Amino acid sequence: MEPIHSAEHSIYFESGLSPLKDIINQNQYSKIFVFADTNTSALCIPIFRSFLDEMEDFDIIETDPGEENKNIDFCIGIWKTLLDFGADRKCLMINLGGGVITDMGGFVASTYKRGVDFINIPTTLLSQVDASVGGKTGIDIDNVKNMVGTFSLPKAVFIEHTFLTTLSNREMLSGFAEMIKHGLIADAQYYETLKNSDYKNIQPQEIYRSVQIKNKVVTEDPLEKGLRKILNFGHTIGHAIETYALTHDKKPLTHGEAIAIGMICETFLSVKYCNLTTDELNDISKYIFSIYPKYKIKEKSFTKLLSLMQSDKKNEGGQIMFSLLEKIGNCNFNCRVTSADILSSLNYYNSL
Amino acid sequence: MEPIHSAEHSIYFESGLSPLKDIINQNQYSKIFVFADTNTSALCIPIFRSFLDEMEDFDIIETDPGEENKNIDFCIGIWKTLLDFGADRKCLMINLGGGVITDMGGFVASTYKRGVDFINIPTTLLSQVDASVGGKTGIDIDNVKNMVGTFSLPKAVFIEHTFLTTLSNREMLSGFAEMIKHGLIADAQYYETLKNSDYKNIQPQEIYRSVQIKNKVVTEDPLEKGLRKILNFGHTIGHAIETYALTHDKKPLTHGEAIAIGMICETFLSVKYCNLTTDELNDISKYIFSIYPKYKIKEKSFTKLLSLMQSDKKNEGGQIMFSLLEKIGNCNFNCRVTSADILSSLNYYNSL
């Protein structure tokens, strides 16, 4: 497949990592670090190595897996490790893993000695279709997602289908929610294609289409001043539910499971605020429920969920701002929604 | 005085802060925070207020003074305070203070929710002639100076002479070292002017000239790929001595005192590596000693100093890189110096 050229960097698909060697040679990096969590280290580094017939030495920096470790303490650990390894400004960091690794690795790299080059190799479906493009890095503080971060572009991104063989169905489903979102906000036909596809067996060209959609949006609005906010569809409520579940549920939701819930709630709001038809609402709810498990949003969590939405980065002046569907394939942003209607949407979800 | 227009922002001189109101109105900030340490809060916020006949409300975020507090723990505290105050992406942070405040405040602002606007009002001579320009933000980790940071431009910088009335002679002397450096690396005539001036009574046009010199260099090379490294003259050795003194001396050196030592050592190296004349070496050493106190670089610190220089951000591939004088007013960068010669330069300083 042709690489997608984004602002100042390229996203390579099914390249077998062959451009990586050139990038390393051209830039004459002083040292190469591969950053991974203990899971990806075991599963993905062997695949990574198998792509490379010869490559300069690299050091592996490992962290614990999971969103709960995407925090400042781990960052400090990585910064110090880089210093201990003698990493200078001309080093390269290769982030190999899911969104936690590319978000946190990107943040560490973009701030270590005021910024060193990094390359992202997303190994989960979620990170391939979402974190792979857009130049966002970030870590959580006090469980507030991505409260601290930068807008920093990786030198390159490599998307390889082979890595998906390491994933469970649940992890595939987590990434699939973002793909559904891409169809809903920007491409009705793609949404139909996905409805007829099998999330357990995603095709490379579907991933390609998702990255294309996201890339088009972020290239037009890299710093999220306007249009880019449509990518937030399903996330205002979804993020709040994800954060709540992370600290309150025995088995926390995956990102995609939370976003699936958020998309149903925000589709409900789209009917009132953006004239989406109830037929479209029913279609979307029915489809999402056909593949995602039902979740009970506890009534006692409602107040906390609202306050989590208040602290969402996309808000301005204390108002909770939503991105809502006008119709399938079209999304508006900066929709101000009342708290009462937000609660109605949570009740709507629970009633299904 | 005319403002200096730097890349994408302006540095205002003796404006009485009058453009500040316009900037705030144009950008419709949701909230304004003034970040200061307890010293500047007491001394400089009254001056800051006296400039403003009317201004929207602002919240003050205070930190403890001193380089030893320019660390990640304080950053985390400020990020959390911003969150507690309900700061969104449209808030403005005004950093009012010395380099610790503008470095750390800039880092916090450039990473909070992936970046909010900030304005720097440097209140020390050092921060007016140095930290005011160049878009560097940073914090120390394990006492390694600016090990983590970003290149992020403030929305504007305001330089007001009145703030200097709050400084001791020692603080004036600290900033004066950077001014001497500007003359030595880029403007021989300015160096002569400074030799005939009184550091206790710096004139606004001298500050202006220093900012002009630094601005010209950083505009040509914002990310320190080449030319900008000349600003590092005196700093490879100076930083190491400063860091060592911070953790080992009862009364640590000021930045300028350390840089003054570093400039003498690196002027010594300039004779061997860049054909500076011994007359020029003697002139510089004599002048610096006429205003800066003598310091004893302990021999037992030499190994530690070398290892601190090794971890300097400007180095590549393990080699310690210097910026050295070709003649007064001209500086080269990327000069590789042997460890033996570095030690000779420390002994030279001690022998004076």
XYZ file of C-alpha atoms in Angstrom:
704
model
C 0.000 0.000 0.000
C 1.076 3.579 -0.628
C 2.226 5.406 2.483
C -0.006 8.227 3.717
C 2.002 11.435 3.915
C 0.882 13.441 6.879
C 2.201 16.809 8.011
C 5.999 16.473 8.000
C 6.035 12.690 8.384
C 4.835 9.527 6.685
C 2.650 6.648 7.780
C 3.858 3.423 6.158
C 1.533 0.459 5.642
C 2.590 -3.152 5.263
C 6.098 -2.008 4.377
C 7.800 -4.751 6.364
C 9.554 -1.852 8.114
C 11.887 -1.532 5.131
C 11.967 2.319 5.206
C 13.116 2.187 8.858
C 16.698 1.358 7.947
C 16.875 4.369 5.592
C 15.502 6.721 8.211
C 18.070 5.507 10.718
C 20.914 5.848 8.223
C 19.882 9.299 7.051
C 19.663 10.691 10.560
C 22.783 9.053 11.978
C 21.235 8.451 15.375
C 23.699 8.135 18.229
C 21.610 5.457 19.968
C 18.354 3.617 19.390
C 15.911 2.739 22.141
C 12.870 0.523 21.739
C 10.202 1.380 24.285
C 7.661 -1.350 25.025
C 5.610 -2.740 27.878
C 6.272 -6.200 29.265
C 3.437 -7.667 27.160
C 4.483 -6.160 23.845
C 8.088 -6.833 24.713
C 7.334 -10.560 24.839
C 4.897 -10.711 21.900
C 5.899 -7.967 19.495
C 9.655 -7.556 19.778
C 10.185 -11.005 18.168
C 7.982 -9.874 15.244
C 9.831 -6.547 15.144
C 13.162 -8.376 14.974
C 11.891 -10.736 12.276
C 11.287 -7.750 9.998
C 14.865 -6.591 10.319
C 17.528 -8.657 8.639
C 20.148 -6.346 10.007
C 19.823 -3.355 12.238
C 22.069 -1.466 14.547
C 21.953 -2.412 18.194
C 19.117 -1.113 20.240
C 18.401 -0.987 23.957
C 14.969 -1.988 25.217
C 13.229 0.173 27.796
C 10.358 -1.692 29.422
C 7.403 -0.467 31.408
C 4.377 -2.129 33.011
C 1.347 -2.508 30.741
C -1.962 -0.690 31.167
C -3.483 2.783 31.151
C -2.983 3.034 34.931
C 0.763 3.137 34.315
C 0.585 5.960 31.770
C 1.543 8.341 34.522
C 4.227 10.803 35.480
C 6.084 8.388 37.764
C 6.776 6.050 34.857
C 7.814 9.041 32.730
C 10.332 10.109 35.325
C 11.652 6.546 35.338
C 12.076 6.571 31.554
C 13.716 10.007 31.496
C 16.217 8.794 34.109
C 16.803 5.546 32.235
C 17.589 7.502 29.069
C 20.046 9.628 31.023
C 21.639 6.526 32.579
C 22.002 4.992 29.116
C 23.783 8.166 28.000
C 21.036 9.165 25.568
C 21.817 12.477 23.872
C 19.698 14.695 21.637
C 20.569 12.644 18.568
C 19.077 9.426 19.898
C 15.969 7.770 18.478
C 13.140 6.266 20.474
C 10.996 3.617 18.784
C 7.673 3.215 20.571
C 6.433 -0.327 19.996
C 3.034 -1.106 21.448
C -0.472 0.152 22.003
C -1.670 3.682 22.655
C -0.247 3.770 26.169
C 3.228 3.147 24.769
C 2.968 5.568 21.841
C 1.300 8.295 23.964
C 3.732 8.027 26.844
C 6.801 7.255 24.716
C 5.962 10.220 22.496
C 5.637 12.492 25.528
C 8.921 11.313 27.017
C 10.738 11.697 23.685
C 9.230 15.106 22.898
C 10.402 16.506 26.254
C 13.681 14.649 26.932
C 16.415 17.263 26.458
C 13.687 19.376 24.845
C 12.879 16.752 22.269
C 14.456 13.778 20.517
C 13.175 11.941 17.443
C 10.706 9.117 17.881
C 9.040 6.565 15.614
C 5.748 4.895 16.435
C 4.985 1.269 15.622
C 1.442 0.767 16.889
C 0.792 -2.926 17.534
C -2.881 -2.867 18.557
C -5.833 -2.191 16.290
C -6.759 0.748 18.508
C -3.375 2.407 18.252
C -3.116 1.656 14.520
C -6.362 3.452 13.678
C -6.238 6.125 16.387
C -2.965 6.980 18.133
C -1.006 6.394 14.901
C -1.969 9.744 13.453
C -2.369 13.239 14.841
C 0.794 13.954 16.771
C -0.793 13.830 20.200
C 1.292 12.614 23.100
C 0.133 12.447 26.663
C 0.036 11.001 30.135
C -2.616 10.872 32.838
C -2.369 12.762 36.110
C -4.613 11.599 38.962
C -6.440 9.422 36.422
C -7.392 12.435 34.298
C -6.649 11.175 30.822
C -3.919 12.935 28.846
C -3.964 15.878 31.218
C -0.363 16.571 30.318
C 1.168 16.149 26.888
C 2.404 17.793 23.732
C 1.556 18.011 20.071
C 4.654 16.361 18.592
C 4.951 14.442 15.363
C 6.798 11.165 15.177
C 9.485 10.932 12.522
C 7.465 8.097 10.952
C 4.711 5.610 11.752
C 4.671 1.952 10.669
C 1.431 0.006 10.497
C 1.875 -3.740 10.098
C -1.050 -6.135 10.061
C 1.063 -8.980 11.466
C 1.111 -7.389 14.917
C -2.668 -7.816 15.165
C -2.202 -11.585 15.417
C -1.031 -10.960 18.985
C -4.415 -9.524 20.018
C -7.478 -11.007 21.730
C -10.967 -10.480 20.291
C -11.656 -8.011 23.061
C -8.643 -5.942 22.040
C -9.759 -6.037 18.398
C -13.190 -4.827 19.458
C -11.571 -1.985 21.378
C -9.948 -0.615 18.228
C -12.996 -1.335 16.111
C -15.010 1.332 18.006
C -12.735 4.046 16.620
C -13.235 2.694 13.108
C -17.016 2.821 13.524
C -16.563 6.391 14.741
C -14.602 7.311 11.612
C -17.471 6.053 9.468
C -20.118 7.825 11.543
C -18.409 11.214 11.549
C -17.033 11.286 8.010
C -17.980 8.464 5.643
C -21.423 6.811 5.579
C -20.312 4.291 2.991
C -17.357 3.197 5.119
C -19.776 2.761 8.036
C -21.835 0.394 5.869
C -18.692 -1.504 4.863
C -17.778 -1.991 8.514
C -21.284 -3.230 9.366
C -20.748 -5.988 6.840
C -17.248 -6.848 8.028
C -15.989 -8.987 10.878
C -14.138 -7.160 13.619
C -12.154 -10.324 14.383
C -10.783 -10.274 10.877
C -10.119 -6.664 9.947
C -8.628 -6.114 6.498
C -5.588 -3.865 5.937
C -7.564 -1.650 3.549
C -10.123 -0.931 6.305
C -7.356 0.213 8.630
C -5.983 2.281 5.765
C -9.357 3.985 5.256
C -9.625 4.843 8.951
C -6.147 6.351 9.002
C -6.968 8.285 5.820
C -10.080 9.798 7.415
C -8.317 10.723 10.633
C -5.303 12.090 8.784
C -7.449 14.347 6.603
C -9.100 15.851 9.675
C -5.930 16.432 11.703
C -4.014 17.831 8.734
C -6.670 20.508 8.371
C -6.619 21.314 12.081
C -3.471 20.017 13.793
C -3.924 21.909 17.073
C -7.606 21.097 17.598
C -8.888 24.625 17.215
C -12.018 23.504 15.372
C -12.692 20.666 12.924
C -10.486 18.158 14.728
C -12.979 18.147 17.563
C -15.268 15.900 15.489
C -12.876 13.057 16.346
C -14.158 13.523 19.860
C -17.556 12.066 18.931
C -18.447 9.445 21.548
C -15.512 10.515 23.705
C -16.957 13.207 25.959
C -19.207 10.694 27.667
C -17.039 7.693 26.717
C -13.894 9.073 28.360
C -15.779 9.891 31.551
C -17.201 6.359 31.717
C -13.786 4.883 30.949
C -12.131 6.907 33.712
C -14.879 6.046 36.195
C -14.668 2.342 35.356
C -10.874 2.401 35.702
C -11.124 3.400 39.349
C -14.436 1.752 40.330
C -14.967 -1.463 38.349
C -13.323 -4.785 39.071
C -12.788 -5.394 35.379
C -12.390 -1.960 33.797
C -13.827 -1.281 30.340
C -11.506 -1.152 27.365
C -11.252 2.188 25.603
C -13.388 0.934 22.736
C -16.063 -0.497 25.006
C -16.342 2.861 26.747
C -16.413 4.743 23.434
C -19.118 2.388 22.134
C -21.263 3.406 25.118
C -20.327 7.049 24.577
C -21.299 6.852 20.901
C -24.750 5.505 21.738
C -25.323 8.278 24.333
C -24.017 10.988 22.001
C -26.044 9.640 19.069
C -29.068 10.036 21.349
C -28.058 13.663 21.978
C -27.530 14.171 18.232
C -31.246 13.635 17.653
C -32.181 16.561 19.901
C -29.276 18.885 19.083
C -28.407 18.155 15.459
C -31.586 16.756 13.918
C -30.285 13.243 13.468
C -33.271 10.984 12.677
C -34.511 8.408 15.169
C -34.103 5.796 12.435
C -30.399 6.557 12.346
C -30.267 6.478 16.154
C -31.919 3.061 16.189
C -29.651 1.756 13.459
C -26.492 2.824 15.286
C -27.648 1.603 18.717
C -28.720 -1.741 17.305
C -25.481 -2.257 15.412
C -23.256 -1.345 18.350
C -25.219 -3.608 20.673
C -24.909 -6.461 18.196
C -21.163 -6.588 18.823
C -20.443 -4.804 22.131
C -21.460 -6.174 25.546
C -24.132 -4.357 27.536
C -22.864 -2.292 30.467
C -24.792 -0.859 33.396
C -24.026 2.840 33.965
C -24.680 3.096 37.683
C -26.942 5.946 38.735
C -24.698 6.723 41.699
C -21.906 7.488 39.214
C -23.862 10.163 37.306
C -22.606 13.181 39.307
C -18.999 12.019 39.115
C -19.376 11.402 35.375
C -20.604 14.979 34.865
C -17.678 16.372 36.821
C -15.262 14.237 34.791
C -16.804 15.652 31.601
C -16.309 19.158 33.006
C -12.565 18.580 33.218
C -12.368 17.327 29.611
C -9.706 19.180 27.615
C -12.116 20.106 24.834
C -14.225 22.306 27.069
C -14.034 26.066 27.236
C -15.325 28.387 29.908
C -16.845 25.621 32.037
C -19.329 24.503 29.334
C -19.287 20.852 28.285
C -18.849 20.791 24.512
C -19.925 17.862 22.340
C -19.294 16.727 18.811
C -22.602 15.389 17.499
C -23.891 13.764 14.326
C -25.989 15.730 11.876
C -26.445 12.551 9.898
C -24.411 9.394 9.469
C -21.177 10.550 7.832
C -21.415 14.168 9.062
C -20.441 15.606 12.414
C -20.752 19.031 14.073
C -18.553 20.297 16.886
C -18.887 22.817 19.728
C -22.450 21.730 20.604
C -23.379 22.930 24.082
C -25.506 20.332 25.838
C -27.304 20.769 29.150
C -26.491 18.536 32.104
C -30.108 17.357 32.165
C -29.837 16.106 28.588
C -26.516 14.397 29.319
C -28.212 12.495 32.140
C -31.109 11.620 29.813
C -28.635 10.118 27.384
C -27.152 7.919 30.125
C -30.658 6.779 31.054
C -31.398 6.127 27.376
C -28.366 3.837 27.181
C -29.412 1.973 30.329
C -32.953 1.552 28.976
C -31.846 -0.298 25.839
C 11.727 51.426 22.749
C 10.538 49.504 19.733
C 9.477 45.937 20.481
C 11.694 43.195 19.070
C 9.650 40.893 16.910
C 10.870 37.363 17.320
C 9.522 34.235 15.622
C 5.738 34.420 16.063
C 5.827 36.625 19.152
C 7.006 40.035 20.330
C 9.299 41.171 23.099
C 8.088 44.500 24.479
C 10.445 46.911 26.246
C 9.456 49.551 28.745
C 5.890 49.397 27.484
C 4.355 49.701 30.928
C 2.628 46.415 30.001
C 0.144 48.372 27.903
C -0.017 45.745 25.091
C -0.985 43.095 27.666
C -4.580 44.260 27.872
C -4.960 44.021 24.076
C -3.510 40.519 23.978
C -5.917 39.397 26.679
C -8.894 40.968 24.917
C -8.006 39.566 21.510
C -7.633 36.031 22.793
C -10.625 36.006 25.125
C -8.911 33.893 27.742
C -11.215 31.922 30.002
C -8.983 32.434 33.035
C -5.713 34.159 33.858
C -3.114 32.739 36.208
C -0.057 34.583 37.453
C 2.725 32.174 38.366
C 5.361 33.493 40.770
C 7.571 32.329 43.590
C 7.062 33.575 47.126
C 9.826 36.199 46.696
C 8.568 37.643 43.419
C 5.039 37.355 44.675
C 5.878 39.751 47.498
C 8.164 42.093 45.545
C 6.978 42.040 41.952
C 3.248 41.488 42.013
C 2.721 44.966 43.549
C 4.738 46.443 40.645
C 2.812 44.271 38.186
C -0.478 45.531 39.611
C 0.709 49.146 39.539
C 1.118 48.891 35.755
C -2.456 47.791 35.287
C -5.143 50.369 35.875
C -7.741 47.740 35.190
C -7.380 44.076 34.413
C -9.543 41.064 34.646
C -9.224 38.981 37.775
C -6.323 36.643 38.019
C -5.425 33.806 40.333
C -1.924 33.616 41.736
C -0.092 30.285 41.746
C 2.898 30.391 44.067
C 5.919 28.148 44.323
C 9.055 28.125 46.471
C 11.981 30.144 45.097
C 15.258 28.690 43.870
C 16.693 26.409 41.190
C 16.382 23.411 43.524
C 12.606 23.722 43.218
C 12.595 23.750 39.415
C 11.720 20.084 39.503
C 9.043 17.665 38.428
C 7.357 17.531 41.845
C 6.576 21.227 41.697
C 5.368 20.817 38.110
C 2.946 18.113 39.156
C 1.708 20.438 41.890
C 1.087 23.244 39.401
C -0.639 20.962 36.866
C -2.969 19.768 39.632
C -3.573 23.318 40.847
C -4.558 24.356 37.322
C -6.962 21.430 37.159
C -8.407 22.287 40.571
C -8.907 25.890 39.457
C -10.816 24.576 36.436
C -8.205 25.799 33.943
C -9.158 24.857 30.386
C -7.209 25.109 27.142
C -8.174 28.741 26.694
C -6.551 29.908 29.902
C -3.480 32.138 30.031
C -0.507 31.707 32.328
C 1.605 34.777 33.085
C 5.024 33.792 34.399
C 6.305 36.609 36.594
C 9.793 36.119 37.966
C 13.288 34.943 37.234
C 14.432 32.143 34.964
C 13.192 29.411 37.301
C 9.674 30.802 37.003
C 9.720 31.393 33.253
C 11.434 28.031 32.535
C 9.143 25.988 34.760
C 6.001 28.027 34.100
C 6.650 27.733 30.368
C 7.088 23.968 30.650
C 3.910 23.556 32.683
C 1.918 25.753 30.280
C 3.312 24.118 27.141
C 2.266 20.661 28.368
C -0.935 21.303 30.369
C -3.743 19.844 28.248
C -1.130 19.726 25.461
C -0.397 23.419 25.681
C -1.988 26.659 26.816
C -0.826 30.212 26.080
C 1.719 31.804 28.360
C 3.340 35.230 28.676
C 6.697 35.810 30.313
C 7.486 38.844 32.432
C 11.107 38.311 33.480
C 11.877 40.284 36.622
C 15.589 39.575 37.082
C 18.405 40.887 34.923
C 19.380 37.293 34.149
C 15.944 36.311 32.912
C 15.523 39.586 31.003
C 18.677 39.096 28.952
C 18.636 35.313 28.745
C 15.428 33.362 29.439
C 13.321 36.115 27.842
C 14.136 34.981 24.322
C 14.526 31.633 22.611
C 11.441 29.641 23.514
C 13.202 27.204 25.807
C 11.297 25.801 28.734
C 12.659 23.270 31.177
C 12.935 21.639 34.539
C 15.712 19.761 36.297
C 15.620 16.041 37.058
C 18.028 14.745 39.703
C 19.753 18.128 39.561
C 20.528 17.737 35.852
C 19.655 21.165 34.525
C 16.795 21.410 32.033
C 16.892 17.685 31.394
C 13.223 17.816 30.474
C 11.530 20.626 28.604
C 10.100 21.876 25.336
C 10.764 24.482 22.699
C 7.630 26.615 23.121
C 7.220 30.291 22.422
C 5.437 32.552 24.853
C 2.614 34.655 23.385
C 4.638 37.730 24.362
C 7.475 38.848 26.619
C 7.539 42.092 28.620
C 10.807 43.589 29.810
C 10.429 46.368 32.349
C 13.397 48.045 33.972
C 11.425 48.843 37.129
C 11.517 45.216 38.238
C 15.318 45.395 38.540
C 14.934 47.693 41.551
C 13.942 44.578 43.512
C 17.354 42.933 42.954
C 20.521 42.704 45.036
C 23.931 43.521 43.512
C 24.699 39.815 43.456
C 21.582 39.152 41.384
C 22.527 41.962 38.990
C 25.973 40.443 38.611
C 24.399 37.092 37.834
C 22.579 38.494 34.824
C 25.532 40.618 33.787
C 27.584 37.476 32.948
C 25.173 36.652 30.118
C 25.527 40.189 28.789
C 29.307 39.878 28.769
C 28.847 36.587 26.939
C 26.700 38.279 24.273
C 29.483 40.772 23.652
C 32.195 38.102 23.552
C 30.409 35.815 21.100
C 28.855 38.380 18.779
C 29.735 42.041 19.260
C 33.189 43.261 20.311
C 32.011 46.856 20.528
C 29.204 45.913 22.909
C 31.774 44.076 25.059
C 33.789 47.316 25.274
C 30.644 49.263 26.186
C 29.925 46.822 29.003
C 33.487 47.089 30.329
C 32.894 50.814 30.747
C 29.467 50.411 32.349
C 28.419 49.674 35.912
C 26.648 46.365 36.459
C 24.785 47.840 39.403
C 23.241 50.406 37.119
C 22.463 48.680 33.835
C 20.790 50.855 31.212
C 17.673 49.704 29.320
C 19.469 50.078 25.979
C 22.150 47.597 27.145
C 19.474 45.040 27.964
C 17.912 45.773 24.591
C 21.223 45.095 22.823
C 21.655 41.773 24.617
C 18.155 40.662 23.681
C 18.769 41.766 20.099
C 21.918 39.638 19.872
C 20.308 36.576 21.394
C 17.169 36.994 19.294
C 19.155 37.174 16.072
C 20.917 33.912 16.895
C 17.840 31.940 17.963
C 15.751 33.183 15.043
C 18.328 31.744 12.671
C 18.436 28.433 14.541
C 15.410 27.950 16.801
C 15.995 24.241 17.546
C 19.717 24.489 18.310
C 20.895 22.440 15.358
C 23.949 24.641 14.806
C 24.565 28.373 15.266
C 22.507 28.641 18.445
C 25.137 26.586 20.211
C 27.370 29.690 20.394
C 25.105 30.871 23.210
C 26.554 27.972 25.131
C 29.927 29.708 25.429
C 30.994 29.512 29.069
C 28.156 27.121 29.838
C 29.659 23.672 29.254
C 32.048 24.130 32.157
C 29.906 26.780 33.872
C 26.814 24.563 34.103
C 28.839 21.678 35.504
C 30.355 23.932 38.173
C 26.948 25.423 38.946
C 25.389 21.966 39.361
C 28.264 20.752 41.512
C 28.114 23.842 43.724
C 24.339 23.455 44.114
C 24.770 20.082 45.770
C 28.144 20.527 47.492
C 28.655 24.135 48.555
C 27.135 25.765 51.599
C 26.433 28.922 49.626
C 25.856 27.810 46.025
C 27.092 29.962 43.153
C 24.620 32.054 41.192
C 24.204 31.137 37.539
C 26.209 34.169 36.476
C 29.032 33.490 38.917
C 29.327 29.955 37.526
C 29.186 31.189 33.927
C 31.865 33.784 34.694
C 34.137 30.922 35.804
C 33.095 28.885 32.763
C 33.878 31.790 30.426
C 37.395 32.129 31.809
C 38.035 28.381 31.424
C 36.561 28.272 27.937
C 38.443 31.399 26.890
C 41.578 29.523 27.953
C 40.514 26.607 25.712
C 39.788 29.059 22.892
C 43.482 29.935 22.697
C 44.470 26.332 21.975
C 41.480 25.315 19.836
C 40.444 28.502 18.016
C 43.567 30.671 17.875
C 42.325 33.301 20.283
C 45.302 35.466 21.285
C 46.734 35.350 24.792
C 46.237 39.130 24.950
C 42.526 38.593 24.520
C 42.591 35.790 27.115
C 44.323 38.071 29.592
C 41.941 40.934 28.875
C 38.866 38.777 29.466
C 40.211 37.052 32.586
C 41.287 40.355 34.093
C 37.962 42.045 33.391
C 35.881 39.180 34.754
C 38.005 38.985 37.905
C 37.629 42.735 38.400
C 33.926 42.280 39.103
C 33.354 38.590 40.003
C 34.559 36.984 43.244
C 37.278 34.357 43.095
C 36.119 30.751 43.530
C 38.161 27.680 44.298
C 37.370 24.766 41.965
C 38.189 21.839 44.210
C 40.433 19.201 42.669
C 38.351 16.416 44.158
C 35.413 17.714 42.077
C 37.217 17.389 38.714
C 35.998 13.860 37.848
C 32.417 14.699 38.786
C 32.612 17.895 36.726
C 33.721 15.923 33.658
C 30.871 13.469 34.062
C 28.398 16.346 34.434
C 29.744 17.819 31.187
C 29.238 14.426 29.529
C 25.501 14.594 30.279
C 25.177 18.107 28.840
C 22.368 18.329 26.271
C 24.623 19.868 23.625
C 26.779 16.776 23.343
C 26.499 14.157 20.646
C 27.868 10.650 20.615
C 29.539 10.914 24.018
C 31.923 13.707 22.944
C 31.925 16.914 24.967
C 31.299 19.765 22.530
C 32.338 23.358 23.231
C 31.558 26.718 21.760
C 34.795 28.665 21.734
C 35.957 32.162 20.787
C 37.887 32.751 17.572
C 38.305 36.338 18.623
C 36.322 38.714 20.801
C 32.986 39.092 19.031
C 33.208 35.776 17.108
C 32.391 32.288 18.303
C 32.701 28.781 16.824
C 30.614 25.785 17.868
C 31.055 21.996 17.861
C 34.662 22.157 19.050
C 35.792 18.771 20.417
C 38.033 19.236 23.420
C 40.002 16.520 25.204
C 39.387 15.776 28.872
C 43.007 16.608 29.612
C 42.585 20.104 28.190
C 39.352 20.606 30.112
C 41.234 19.807 33.317
C 44.027 22.194 32.293
C 41.449 24.950 31.919
C 40.172 24.318 35.456
C 43.747 24.474 36.747
C 44.299 27.677 34.760
C 41.304 29.273 36.488
C 42.554 28.182 39.905
C 46.020 29.550 39.142
C 44.789 33.106 38.524
